[in-house]
Amino acid sequence: MSRKINRRNFLKIFGGGVVATSATLTACTGKGNKTTASDQEPPKDKMVYRTNPNSGDRVSLLGYGMMRLPVVGGSERDNPNADIDQEMVNRQVDYAIEHGVNYFDTSPAYCRGKSEEATGIALHRHPRDKYFVATKLSNFSPETWKLEASQEMFENSLKYLQVDYIDYLLLHAIGGSGMDEFNRRFMDNGLLDWLVEQKEKGRIRNLGFSYHGAVSVFDQLLQWHDEGRYHWDFVQIELNYLDWNLANEINSSNTDAVYLYGELSNRGIPSVIMEPLLGGRLAKVPDYIASRFKARRPEDSVAKWAFRFAGTPEKVLTVLSGMTYMEHLKENISTYSPLEPITEEENNLLMAIADDIFNLKTIPCNECNYCMPCPYGINIPAIFSHYNKCIKEGLLPDDKQDPDYKKQRRAFLVGYDRSVPRLRQASHCIGCGQCSPHCPQSIDIPREMHKVDVLVENLKRNGKIKDVEE
Amino acid sequence: MLRRTRILLATVAFVMVTLLFLDLTGTMRHSFGWMAKIQFLPALLAMNLVIVVALLLLTLVFGRIYCSVVCPLGVMQDLMARFNRKKNKYSYSKTKKWLRYGVMGVFIIALIAGVGSLVALLAPYSSFGRIANNLFRPLYEFANNALASYSASHDSYTFSSTDIWVRSLPTFIIAAVTFVVLFVLAYRNGRTYCNTICPVGTFLSLFARFSWLRVKIDADKCIKCGKCARGCKASCIDFKNYSIDYSRCVVCGNCIDKCDKKHAISYGPVKLTAKAETQEKEEQVDTSRRSFLMATAMATTAAVLAQEKKKVDGGLAEIEDKAVVERNTPITPPGSISASNMAKHCTACQLCVSACPNDVLRPSSGLLTLMQPTMSYERGYCRPECNECSSVCPAGAIRPITLDVKSSTQIGHAVWVKKNCIPVVDGVECGNCERHCPVGAISMVLLDENDELSPLVPAVNESRCIGCGACENLCPARPFSAIYVEGHEVHKQV
């Protein structure tokens, strides 16, 4: 697996963008100095489209991920048990379609199982040929391994999405638990063959899989593709400037995006990109990293860099973003209307920054909520998010000699109680490990939980000076 | 002059004591902890002779200024009386000797017999503590939480929010009733409580009647207008006979101010010297007092958390509240030495309950130990870095204890309840009790030593266990933990 991306590879992968860049620059000539309100509002007709060689679909480079839908009262993170705010979903979907977004990605598991229905309600208000809908076979629970149960899951997807066919159907989260589990979910029960039949009947237009984890499964599935045993119309992979070269170093059971993308593009299989922002982690970088981005392009947000990176490789069909808020949607539409591809120099900067982020040693949690709900009530993503936030802000109280130790200690503990109720904190993690197999990042959740718990315990114990009056 | 000085000192003292009960940061005791320790009854129970003698001497010199300045319940009644805006609202009344001495007699008998609940009910400082803890503190906490949410929205960590909860319903009701009764009495007749019921007031009055400095009426200047008597909250001025009942006078100085034009009333040394006998009241408590055994064994209906099967992503599982366990032997905090020491010394003032940052201490509901502190671990456990209760107790019921000694003091021991244990019931790995035991008293062993596949369950080494409750609090079984602490009547060192 190549660790470094050399100049030739860079041109091969990212080269197509240069033409677009010059085109953009020309188009902008003479208008550069004007700042009007309309500059803030994304254009409606500049969206970049990529063509799927298998079906000829013209897919918008920005795809709408329906995993982090807005809930009543704000984001799911703050109100984990709140209902989806359908009105807001409708508004945002309307806005997306109006601005050229035509790819919507959901799953029967998302948003406590409510995402498909909400997506269906929002999309049904638009002509069927205006959008592509992607959903998944999320048959993780052993109860759904029977053919009938998985078939029912597929039929329900059609029902909730209010469609007769699925444009893009994915075998959901392949790789994590190795080939054995893949066989149990899709092969032993004949499910994959049944899905191929559905594709022949036109009920599925493109068949692919979303991939996390062990490379052996990925290689195996591509080998089947080469042998002609199964044909993959597309594959969904995790791609961003951190995972490009470092996914494997961050977690030995994950695979670098440079390899995944390379293998797919060699075969002409279009890549659908997930986690371009790592669940927002690449938008929330430490200040000193943010300022390096700002020094280069003062007007661009930190998130825009990550989206430009994910959209630059030519064989990327679409980049999925779970946009909870309208401002995310607007910004992402602007980023891809049109795309300014990452230059070679910018790419070097991103790779250097990736190394810095890697060295922060945060817990690689993207708050996807796949691990949730924890049967014992732990709020796993909230705990990791608080821990990571303190690391990124350089506020982790790890050195008692530090003059700021006391202040950091208080901030960590008070902030911890604020972001996670006591009963849902790491001290209540019993280490049953039911969460870990669900984690697409292959985090050893109980181990990380106990790490946070030990830190908290030490902070609590070190807070008091041993004293007794009298 | 006397009145102003009194009001100033009383305000300062009252604010200090009250803050002691409201404090959420654990810092006030460093500055104001002594205010609780100079209260008469706690000092007596702590056998703090220096303070007891000092207070008696103070009374012999100045009269009952203790009741006007030091006692927070007395000052609180003065505040309550201010709500009645009517002037000249009081009048002279004869002393109700039978009631005063009757109550004091009952109180002394209760003290000797060790009926802690009755002692706590009558003791003035305890009553104030209960009111402060049960009525004032929630308001203070509410304000704190409002500030905390404000500071959270401004990324400040100055305030952190706290749980507001009723620790014991009987105690709360007693506090509320005491407050209402006191308010009515104080509103209508001033210091009625202090001069009829309060045993400390009655006891001090025995000395006050011989005090050196006292309020006097100059018969030559007095025009018998009666303003002084109508302004006397103690109802102790019989102006017609130019006499003042010094057993009831709390030296507030209101009468002197009322008489400002004529200067017929003054505060100064008495001419005739009365012999005062400072008899030390020897405290005798029945040491053989048995601890109250709860008959009910732990009702362990194995209502363990119902596990939901995970099929979709996100959301939070419901967490059932832990139920309050009925323990055969109640747990008393480290430093209390034994249940009998606690019963002997505790005045049930609730200062330790207020000070406990881990929501462990709460007033007991047992008849004989009513309102005295007891421990339970549903909301938190007795954390290793904390000895707050031992450092605030003014009565010697919880003696000061260092963290090192605390970490080796057995206040109880953990008991495993197989039918609640998650590895047995749910078949998943756990070991959360073992992981959090601060003294390493728990090890995980095979449920069946001959079966290597049998679940790992906790084994408690009772000789090491200190009874801190980390295991009980962090046990995932709900509402009843699979491991809980039984108290020890007498604490011992590991």
Tab-separated table of C-alpha atoms in Angstrom, chain A residues 67 76 80-81 107-114 138 140-141 143-144 172 368-380 386 389 393 395 410-412 414-415 417-418 422-424 426-434 438 450 453 456-457 460-470, chain B residues 25 29-31 33 37 148-149 151-153 155-161 305-321 357-359 378-379 381 383-388 390-391 400-404 422 426 428-432 435-438 473-476 478:
chain	number	residue	atom	x	y	z
A	67	MET	CA	-28.171	10.200	8.943
A	76	GLU	CA	-29.845	14.893	17.684
A	80	PRO	CA	-31.015	12.039	21.447
A	81	ASN	CA	-34.601	10.897	21.898
A	107	SER	CA	-30.685	3.521	5.712
A	108	PRO	CA	-33.295	1.564	7.667
A	109	ALA	CA	-31.088	2.003	10.758
A	110	TYR	CA	-30.544	5.752	10.685
A	111	CYS	CA	-32.101	8.123	13.192
A	112	ARG	CA	-33.493	5.338	15.333
A	113	GLY	CA	-35.075	3.814	12.234
A	114	LYS	CA	-36.968	6.972	11.292
A	138	SER	CA	-28.728	-2.829	7.333
A	140	PHE	CA	-26.798	-6.218	11.433
A	141	SER	CA	-28.964	-7.931	13.999
A	143	GLU	CA	-32.529	-11.807	13.745
A	144	THR	CA	-32.457	-10.225	10.297
A	172	HIS	CA	-24.431	-1.809	4.584
A	368	CYS	CA	-22.320	8.362	13.772
A	369	ASN	CA	-24.374	6.802	16.582
A	370	TYR	CA	-24.082	3.291	15.122
A	371	CYS	CA	-23.062	2.091	18.595
A	372	MET	CA	-26.177	3.587	20.136
A	373	PRO	CA	-28.306	2.980	22.062
A	374	CYS	CA	-25.998	1.395	24.618
A	375	PRO	CA	-28.193	-1.056	26.527
A	376	TYR	CA	-26.847	0.329	29.792
A	377	GLY	CA	-27.622	3.909	28.901
A	378	ILE	CA	-24.095	5.230	28.307
A	379	ASN	CA	-23.918	8.187	25.925
A	380	ILE	CA	-20.864	6.945	24.042
A	386	HIS	CA	-16.079	15.895	25.235
A	389	LYS	CA	-12.858	18.600	22.389
A	393	GLU	CA	-8.441	22.848	22.593
A	395	LEU	CA	-7.232	21.686	27.620
A	410	ARG	CA	-12.340	22.198	36.610
A	411	ALA	CA	-13.203	22.885	32.984
A	412	PHE	CA	-12.878	19.205	32.142
A	414	VAL	CA	-17.668	20.643	34.926
A	415	GLY	CA	-17.812	20.393	31.138
A	417	ASP	CA	-21.087	16.858	33.745
A	418	ARG	CA	-22.635	19.398	31.409
A	422	ARG	CA	-23.716	11.480	35.457
A	423	LEU	CA	-25.661	8.272	34.893
A	424	ARG	CA	-24.568	8.171	31.267
A	426	ALA	CA	-17.969	6.389	31.351
A	427	SER	CA	-17.917	5.185	34.974
A	428	HIS	CA	-21.101	3.269	34.248
A	429	CYS	CA	-19.633	1.402	31.258
A	430	ILE	CA	-19.536	-2.236	32.283
A	431	GLY	CA	-17.393	-3.276	29.341
A	432	CYS	CA	-19.936	-5.722	27.902
A	433	GLY	CA	-18.622	-4.823	24.440
A	434	GLN	CA	-21.995	-4.974	22.671
A	438	HIS	CA	-21.169	-1.685	15.395
A	450	HIS	CA	-12.241	2.982	30.688
A	453	ASP	CA	-13.020	6.931	33.248
A	456	VAL	CA	-11.861	11.421	35.318
A	457	GLU	CA	-11.246	9.407	38.463
A	460	LYS	CA	-11.444	13.919	40.921
A	461	ARG	CA	-8.968	12.441	43.366
A	462	ASN	CA	-6.233	14.951	42.655
A	463	GLY	CA	-8.501	17.891	43.166
A	464	LYS	CA	-8.433	18.110	46.913
A	465	ILE	CA	-5.540	18.940	49.141
A	466	LYS	CA	-5.528	16.388	51.913
A	467	ASP	CA	-6.606	18.395	54.881
A	468	VAL	CA	-8.471	18.069	58.098
A	469	GLU	CA	-9.267	20.919	60.336
A	470	GLU	CA	-7.995	20.751	63.893
B	25	THR	CA	-18.298	24.636	46.890
B	29	ARG	CA	-16.333	25.770	56.232
B	30	HIS	CA	-12.743	26.931	56.128
B	31	SER	CA	-13.841	30.452	57.014
B	33	GLY	CA	-16.920	26.410	60.238
B	37	LYS	CA	-18.876	24.867	66.613
B	148	ALA	CA	-24.789	27.497	35.841
B	149	SER	CA	-26.909	27.289	32.733
B	151	SER	CA	-22.408	30.318	32.468
B	152	ALA	CA	-22.641	27.165	30.329
B	153	SER	CA	-24.076	29.238	27.520
B	155	ASP	CA	-18.470	28.838	27.959
B	156	SER	CA	-17.584	29.635	31.542
B	157	TYR	CA	-16.944	26.999	34.168
B	158	THR	CA	-17.509	29.253	37.185
B	159	PHE	CA	-20.792	27.611	38.163
B	160	SER	CA	-21.676	23.976	37.898
B	161	SER	CA	-25.185	22.728	38.283
B	305	LEU	CA	-32.745	-3.481	33.370
B	306	ALA	CA	-34.750	-4.799	30.493
B	307	GLN	CA	-32.381	-4.912	27.583
B	308	GLU	CA	-33.593	-3.620	24.311
B	309	LYS	CA	-32.385	-5.428	21.226
B	310	LYS	CA	-30.413	-3.056	19.043
B	311	LYS	CA	-31.634	-2.863	15.481
B	312	VAL	CA	-31.442	0.796	14.594
B	313	ASP	CA	-28.928	3.518	15.380
B	314	GLY	CA	-29.019	6.286	17.897
B	315	GLY	CA	-31.153	7.201	20.848
B	316	LEU	CA	-30.553	6.634	24.523
B	317	ALA	CA	-31.745	3.699	26.588
B	318	GLU	CA	-33.948	4.505	29.550
B	319	ILE	CA	-32.148	4.312	32.865
B	320	GLU	CA	-34.261	3.236	35.788
B	321	ASP	CA	-33.584	5.025	39.084
B	357	PRO	CA	-20.960	16.709	47.724
B	358	ASN	CA	-21.765	13.174	46.619
B	359	ASP	CA	-25.446	12.992	47.582
B	378	GLU	CA	-28.183	5.320	44.967
B	379	ARG	CA	-26.971	8.722	43.807
B	381	TYR	CA	-20.779	6.975	46.859
B	383	ARG	CA	-15.582	9.174	47.448
B	384	PRO	CA	-11.981	8.654	48.521
B	385	GLU	CA	-10.969	12.299	48.197
B	386	CYS	CA	-13.732	13.622	50.456
B	387	ASN	CA	-13.996	14.114	54.217
B	388	GLU	CA	-16.307	17.098	54.185
B	390	SER	CA	-16.134	15.022	59.271
B	391	SER	CA	-14.747	18.505	59.038
B	400	PRO	CA	-12.327	14.853	61.978
B	401	ILE	CA	-10.733	12.085	59.948
B	402	THR	CA	-7.810	12.259	57.531
B	403	LEU	CA	-8.203	10.809	54.060
B	404	ASP	CA	-5.567	8.205	54.842
B	422	ILE	CA	-25.624	-8.818	35.211
B	426	ASP	CA	-27.781	-11.063	31.037
B	428	VAL	CA	-22.523	-10.286	29.438
B	429	GLU	CA	-19.168	-9.356	30.887
B	430	CYS	CA	-19.240	-6.719	33.580
B	431	GLY	CA	-16.815	-6.288	36.470
B	432	ASN	CA	-17.671	-2.621	36.993
B	435	ARG	CA	-12.861	-1.891	38.348
B	436	HIS	CA	-13.987	0.878	40.689
B	437	CYS	CA	-13.209	-0.582	44.110
B	438	PRO	CA	-10.739	1.921	45.611
B	473	ASN	CA	-23.442	2.922	43.095
B	474	LEU	CA	-21.769	1.850	39.849
B	475	CYS	CA	-23.453	-1.545	39.616
B	476	PRO	CA	-25.451	-1.664	36.371
B	478	ARG	CA	-31.347	-1.568	38.501
